Short mmCIF file of C-alpha atoms in Angstrom, two decimals:
data_model
loop_
_atom_site.label_atom_id
_atom_site.label_comp_id
_atom_site.label_asym_id
_atom_site.label_seq_id
_atom_site.Cartn_x
_atom_site.Cartn_y
_atom_site.Cartn_z
CA MET A 531 19.42 -27.50 64.56
CA MET A 532 16.18 -27.49 67.07
CA LYS A 533 16.75 -23.64 67.38
CA LYS A 534 15.69 -23.37 63.68
CA ASN A 535 13.02 -25.74 63.17
CA GLY A 536 11.53 -23.84 66.16
CA PHE A 537 12.29 -20.97 64.56
CA ILE A 538 10.33 -22.06 61.63
CA ALA A 539 7.62 -23.51 63.35
CA VAL A 540 7.56 -20.32 65.29
CA SER A 541 6.94 -18.32 62.18
CA LEU A 542 4.83 -20.73 60.62
CA ILE A 543 2.52 -20.73 63.94
CA TYR A 544 2.59 -16.21 63.31
CA SER A 545 1.69 -16.63 59.43
CA PHE A 546 -1.13 -18.92 59.90
CA PHE A 547 -2.36 -16.50 62.42
CA LEU A 548 -1.99 -13.22 60.49
CA VAL A 549 -3.51 -14.92 57.68
CA PHE A 550 -6.67 -15.71 60.30
CA LEU A 551 -6.55 -12.53 61.10
CA MET A 552 -7.02 -10.92 57.15
CA ILE A 553 -9.22 -13.32 56.86
CA MET A 554 -11.27 -12.39 59.94
CA LEU A 555 -11.15 -8.90 59.07
CA SER A 556 -12.41 -8.80 55.77
CA SER A 557 -15.29 -10.92 56.86
CA SER A 558 -16.28 -8.25 59.20
CA VAL A 559 -15.51 -5.04 56.49
CA LYS A 560 -17.98 -7.44 54.38
CA ASN A 561 -20.68 -8.01 57.09
CA ALA A 562 -20.26 -4.47 58.15
CA GLU A 563 -20.83 -3.45 54.15
CA THR A 564 -23.97 -5.89 54.00
CA ARG A 565 -25.74 -4.89 57.24
CA GLN A 566 -25.41 -1.25 55.61
CA MET A 567 -26.77 -2.06 52.43
CA LEU A 568 -29.76 -4.31 53.93
CA LYS A 569 -30.72 -1.24 56.36
CA SER A 570 -30.14 1.43 53.24
CA LEU A 571 -32.33 -1.45 51.52
CA LYS A 572 -34.90 -1.53 54.39
CA GLU A 573 -35.38 2.01 54.42
CA ASP A 574 -36.10 2.76 50.21
CA ILE A 575 -38.63 0.05 50.75
CA LYS A 576 -39.94 1.52 53.74
CA THR A 577 -40.20 5.37 51.95
CA ASN A 578 -41.79 3.55 49.15
CA LEU A 579 -44.31 1.86 51.29
CA ASP A 580 -45.34 4.91 52.97
CA GLY A 581 -45.59 7.45 50.28
CA GLU A 582 -46.51 5.59 46.95
CA ASP A 583 -50.31 4.41 47.30
CA GLU A 584 -50.25 1.09 45.36
CA PHE A 585 -48.41 -0.44 47.42
CA ILE A 586 -52.04 -0.30 49.98
CA ILE A 587 -55.10 -2.97 49.27
CA THR A 588 -57.55 0.02 48.13
CA THR A 589 -60.27 -2.14 46.51
CA LEU A 590 -61.88 -5.25 47.01
CA PRO A 591 -61.81 -7.88 44.13
CA LYS A 592 -65.28 -9.50 43.18
CA LYS A 593 -64.03 -13.21 44.63
CA ASN A 594 -64.90 -15.19 41.73
CA PRO A 595 -66.83 -13.78 38.06
CA ILE A 596 -67.08 -17.16 36.89
CA THR A 597 -69.35 -18.52 39.31
CA SER A 598 -70.64 -14.97 40.82
CA LEU A 599 -69.72 -15.78 44.51
CA ASP A 600 -68.86 -12.98 46.15
CA TYR A 601 -69.17 -11.34 49.48
CA LYS A 602 -70.86 -12.95 52.16
CA GLU A 603 -72.35 -10.96 55.73
CA GLY A 604 -69.68 -11.96 58.46
CA ASP A 605 -66.88 -12.64 56.35
CA GLU A 606 -63.54 -11.56 57.07
CA VAL A 607 -61.32 -9.46 54.97
CA ASN A 608 -58.49 -6.69 55.05
CA PHE A 609 -58.20 -3.77 53.96
CA VAL A 610 -55.73 -0.94 54.60
CA GLY A 611 -53.55 -3.46 56.66
CA GLU A 612 -57.34 -3.68 59.03
CA SER A 613 -59.47 -6.48 59.68
CA TRP A 614 -62.98 -6.11 58.41
CA LEU A 615 -66.27 -7.95 58.96
CA VAL A 616 -68.72 -7.58 55.89
CA LEU A 617 -71.80 -5.97 56.75
CA TYR A 618 -73.35 -5.93 53.26
CA ASN A 619 -72.66 -6.29 49.68
CA ASN A 620 -73.76 -4.47 46.76
CA PRO A 621 -73.27 -5.14 43.21
CA ASN A 622 -70.23 -2.72 43.07
CA SER A 623 -69.16 -2.04 46.80
CA VAL A 624 -68.91 -3.98 50.10
CA GLY A 625 -69.87 -2.35 53.09
CA LEU A 626 -67.23 -3.13 55.98
CA VAL A 627 -67.14 -2.63 59.61
CA LEU A 628 -64.00 -2.81 61.57
CA LYS A 629 -63.34 -5.62 63.55
CA ARG A 630 -61.98 -4.53 66.54
CA ALA A 631 -63.24 -1.63 68.83
CA LEU A 632 -61.58 1.40 68.67
CA ASN A 633 -59.17 1.83 71.24
CA LYS A 634 -57.84 4.39 74.53
CA GLU A 635 -55.27 6.11 72.48
CA GLU A 636 -57.68 6.36 68.99
CA VAL A 637 -60.27 7.19 71.09
CA THR A 638 -59.35 9.87 73.10
CA THR A 639 -56.85 12.10 70.67
CA SER A 640 -60.12 11.49 68.18
CA LEU A 641 -61.63 14.10 71.48
CA GLU A 642 -58.52 15.33 72.14
CA ILE A 643 -59.51 14.77 75.92
CA ASN A 644 -58.09 12.58 78.38
CA ALA A 645 -59.13 8.85 79.53
CA ASN A 646 -59.54 10.06 83.05
CA ASP A 647 -62.71 12.71 81.52
CA ASN A 648 -65.77 10.93 83.14
CA ASP A 649 -68.38 13.15 81.04
CA PHE A 650 -67.62 10.70 77.52
CA PHE A 651 -66.01 7.44 79.50
CA ASN A 652 -67.21 6.44 82.90
CA GLY A 653 -63.80 5.23 83.44
CA GLN A 654 -64.47 2.47 80.79
CA CYS A 655 -61.83 3.14 78.33
CA ASN A 656 -59.16 1.40 78.17
CA ASP A 657 -56.46 -0.09 75.47
CA ALA A 658 -58.04 -3.06 74.43
CA SER A 659 -60.91 -1.34 73.58
CA CYS A 660 -62.74 2.16 74.25
CA LYS A 661 -66.02 2.52 75.54
CA VAL A 662 -68.19 5.94 75.48
CA ARG A 663 -70.57 7.68 75.23
CA MET A 664 -73.52 9.19 72.49
CA CYS A 665 -74.40 12.16 74.78
CA LEU A 666 -73.28 13.73 77.78
CA THR A 667 -74.79 14.07 80.99
CA ASN A 668 -73.51 17.69 81.71
CA TYR A 669 -73.95 20.75 79.34
CA HIS A 670 -71.52 20.42 76.77
CA SER A 671 -72.18 23.55 73.35
CA ASN A 672 -70.93 21.21 70.94
CA PHE A 673 -72.54 17.39 71.34
CA CYS A 674 -76.12 16.54 72.52
CA PHE A 675 -76.43 17.12 76.37
CA PHE A 676 -78.76 17.28 79.66
CA GLN A 677 -78.86 20.07 81.23
CA SER A 678 -82.39 19.51 82.97
CA THR A 679 -85.64 17.39 82.39
CA SER A 680 -86.62 20.04 80.96
CA ASN A 681 -83.85 21.32 78.69
CA TYR A 682 -82.74 18.96 77.13
CA GLU A 683 -80.81 18.23 73.40
CA TYR A 684 -81.89 15.10 71.86
CA TYR A 685 -79.86 13.04 70.74
CA SER A 686 -78.72 13.07 66.65
CA TRP A 687 -75.65 11.35 64.56
CA GLU A 688 -74.39 14.81 64.24
CA ARG A 689 -73.98 16.21 66.96
CA SER A 690 -72.96 12.75 68.66
CA VAL A 691 -69.46 11.99 70.40
CA GLY A 692 -69.35 8.97 68.13
CA LYS A 693 -69.31 10.78 65.09
CA LYS A 694 -66.59 13.17 66.24
CA ILE A 695 -64.43 9.63 66.95
CA VAL A 696 -64.78 8.10 63.99
CA ASP A 697 -64.69 11.35 61.86
CA ASN A 698 -61.39 12.48 62.86
CA TRP A 699 -60.13 8.76 63.26
CA PHE A 700 -61.23 8.58 59.47
CA GLU A 701 -58.91 11.98 59.32
CA ASN A 702 -56.30 10.45 61.75
CA ASN A 703 -55.25 7.31 59.80
CA VAL A 704 -52.96 7.34 56.75
CA ASN A 705 -54.00 3.84 55.17
CA LEU A 706 -57.74 4.52 55.26
CA GLN A 707 -56.67 8.37 53.47
CA LYS A 708 -54.21 6.90 50.91
CA ALA A 709 -57.25 4.31 49.93
CA CYS A 710 -59.47 7.57 49.66
CA ARG A 711 -57.08 10.03 47.93
CA LEU A 712 -55.63 7.90 44.59
CA GLN A 713 -57.14 10.66 42.31
CA TYR A 714 -56.23 14.39 41.69
CA ASP A 715 -58.09 17.15 41.86
CA GLN A 716 -57.95 18.30 38.53
CA ALA A 717 -58.72 22.35 39.16
CA THR A 718 -55.48 22.07 42.36
CA SER A 719 -53.37 19.52 41.40
CA ILE A 720 -53.61 17.98 45.24
CA LYS A 721 -54.91 14.08 45.61
CA LYS A 722 -58.41 14.33 47.98
CA CYS A 723 -60.61 11.78 48.80
CA SER A 724 -62.56 9.95 45.64
CA LYS A 725 -65.93 8.62 45.19
CA ASP A 726 -64.42 6.40 42.31
CA ASN A 727 -62.72 4.05 45.68
CA LEU A 728 -64.78 4.71 49.35
CA ILE A 729 -68.04 5.72 49.26
CA LYS A 730 -69.47 8.43 50.36
CA MET A 731 -72.55 7.31 52.34
CA THR A 732 -75.53 8.44 54.27
CA PHE A 733 -77.68 7.98 57.37
CA ASN A 734 -80.85 9.84 58.37
CA ASP A 735 -81.29 9.65 61.50
CA GLY A 736 -84.69 11.26 61.46
CA ILE A 737 -83.28 15.53 61.90
CA LYS A 738 -81.42 15.75 58.60
CA MET A 739 -79.50 13.90 56.43
CA ASN A 740 -75.72 12.96 57.10
CA GLU A 741 -73.15 12.28 54.76
CA GLY A 742 -69.54 11.15 54.77
CA TYR A 743 -67.28 8.43 54.01
CA ILE A 744 -67.11 6.87 57.47
CA ARG A 745 -70.24 5.67 60.45
CA LEU A 746 -71.90 3.34 62.52
CA ALA A 747 -73.75 0.26 61.59
CA THR A 748 -77.74 1.49 61.68
CA LYS A 749 -79.20 -1.17 63.80
CA ASP A 750 -80.99 -3.07 60.72
CA GLU A 751 -77.46 -3.02 59.63
CA ALA A 752 -76.62 -4.84 62.74
CA SER A 753 -78.79 -7.28 62.90
CA LEU A 754 -78.43 -9.00 59.61
CA GLY A 755 -76.29 -10.62 61.36
CA HIS A 756 -78.37 -11.96 63.92
CA VAL A 757 -76.70 -14.55 66.65
CA SER A 758 -73.48 -14.53 64.30
CA TRP A 759 -72.60 -10.55 65.94
CA VAL A 760 -73.10 -10.99 69.12
CA PRO A 761 -69.90 -13.48 70.41
CA ASN A 762 -67.12 -10.71 71.45
CA ASN A 763 -64.27 -13.75 71.54
CA GLY A 764 -64.96 -14.40 68.12
CA GLY A 765 -63.93 -11.19 66.92
CA TYR A 766 -67.53 -10.35 66.09
CA LEU A 767 -69.36 -7.59 66.96
CA ALA A 768 -70.12 -7.28 71.09
CA PRO A 769 -73.55 -6.87 72.11
CA GLU A 770 -71.82 -3.49 74.02
CA ALA A 771 -71.54 -1.44 70.41
CA TRP A 772 -73.20 0.67 69.63
CA THR A 773 -75.47 1.25 66.20
CA LEU A 774 -77.02 4.16 64.66
CA SER A 775 -80.85 4.86 65.19
CA LEU A 776 -83.73 6.77 64.66
CA HIS A 777 -83.74 8.56 68.34
CA ASN A 778 -86.94 8.31 71.27
CA HIS A 779 -87.05 10.01 74.03
CA THR A 780 -89.30 9.77 77.60
CA SER A 781 -89.21 11.85 79.90
CA GLY A 782 -86.44 13.98 78.93
CA LYS A 783 -84.24 11.58 78.39
CA SER A 784 -82.85 10.38 75.12
CA PHE A 785 -82.40 6.43 73.48
CA ILE A 786 -80.40 4.74 71.40
CA TYR A 787 -80.65 0.93 70.21
CA ASP A 788 -77.24 -1.24 70.75
CA ILE A 789 -76.10 -3.99 68.45
CA LYS A 790 -78.58 -6.28 69.58
CA GLY A 791 -81.33 -3.86 69.45
CA ASN A 792 -82.12 -3.39 73.13
CA VAL A 793 -82.84 0.76 73.30
CA ARG A 794 -80.18 1.62 75.63
CA ASP A 795 -79.56 5.48 77.54
CA THR A 796 -77.39 7.41 75.58
CA THR A 797 -75.34 8.22 78.28
CA GLU A 798 -74.36 4.68 78.76
CA THR A 799 -71.02 3.36 77.34
CA PHE A 800 -70.51 0.98 74.41
CA THR A 801 -67.51 0.86 72.28
CA ILE A 802 -67.11 2.07 68.40
CA ARG A 803 -66.77 0.17 65.71
CA PRO A 804 -66.53 2.74 61.98
CA VAL A 805 -67.93 1.64 59.37
CA ILE A 806 -66.85 2.18 55.68
CA GLU A 807 -68.02 0.76 52.17
CA VAL A 808 -65.27 -0.13 49.50
CA LYS A 809 -65.85 -0.19 45.68
CA LYS A 810 -65.43 -3.36 44.63
CA ILE A 811 -63.12 -3.68 40.77
#
């Protein structure tokens, strides 16, 4: 009798154990299927987010059409996945300056050089922000350059290091390009930058009128915020940021203004903070 009861007890234990294993196996299979489904879903979402323009914030809404409360100088806004500060406000567009400075990877990639090139950086290019020269101390065929006191290519925005950086940064910025090319070119059926989304801007450096979708703040724009632009730890424009201005030259050297309005030698190094103008809807 004891043997029979013992056999029954062992059989029950094994039966419960087998049922438990089946439940665990079924649960594991179900979890694996769920993980695979979620992975596939995430990949589909990522593909759609990467490929579809409508998922990118490409315009800025008018804040309050009832009270006409609109963007104010210094407001922080999100656009194409970046934080920007309002530089100026027009009836149908907003001028934005990037809240952060361009970093080492962005600058060196734009210039197609490394951070050890002291002709451009003077050793002050790092991951947080990269300080660059507007002109070079040595001869360079593409940029304003110093060869001697009697042979000097005076500063102009068109031939500055800063222009090459912001132009190339703009061209390589996937989200900005998505924001810019929302309309098909009727002749080629290819999407391209449209003035309906990012406004084409101009700057007169005293030599020629320069056009583009991106540039630096002018000296007058940078001075709009007065004291409010100065603090760096609060995310505002730092005093060591470059601005655009009419150049001046003394004793064979060219100068430009920093963001506080101080005259600086174009071979000094300061940060780059791009400016764009975005349509409001």
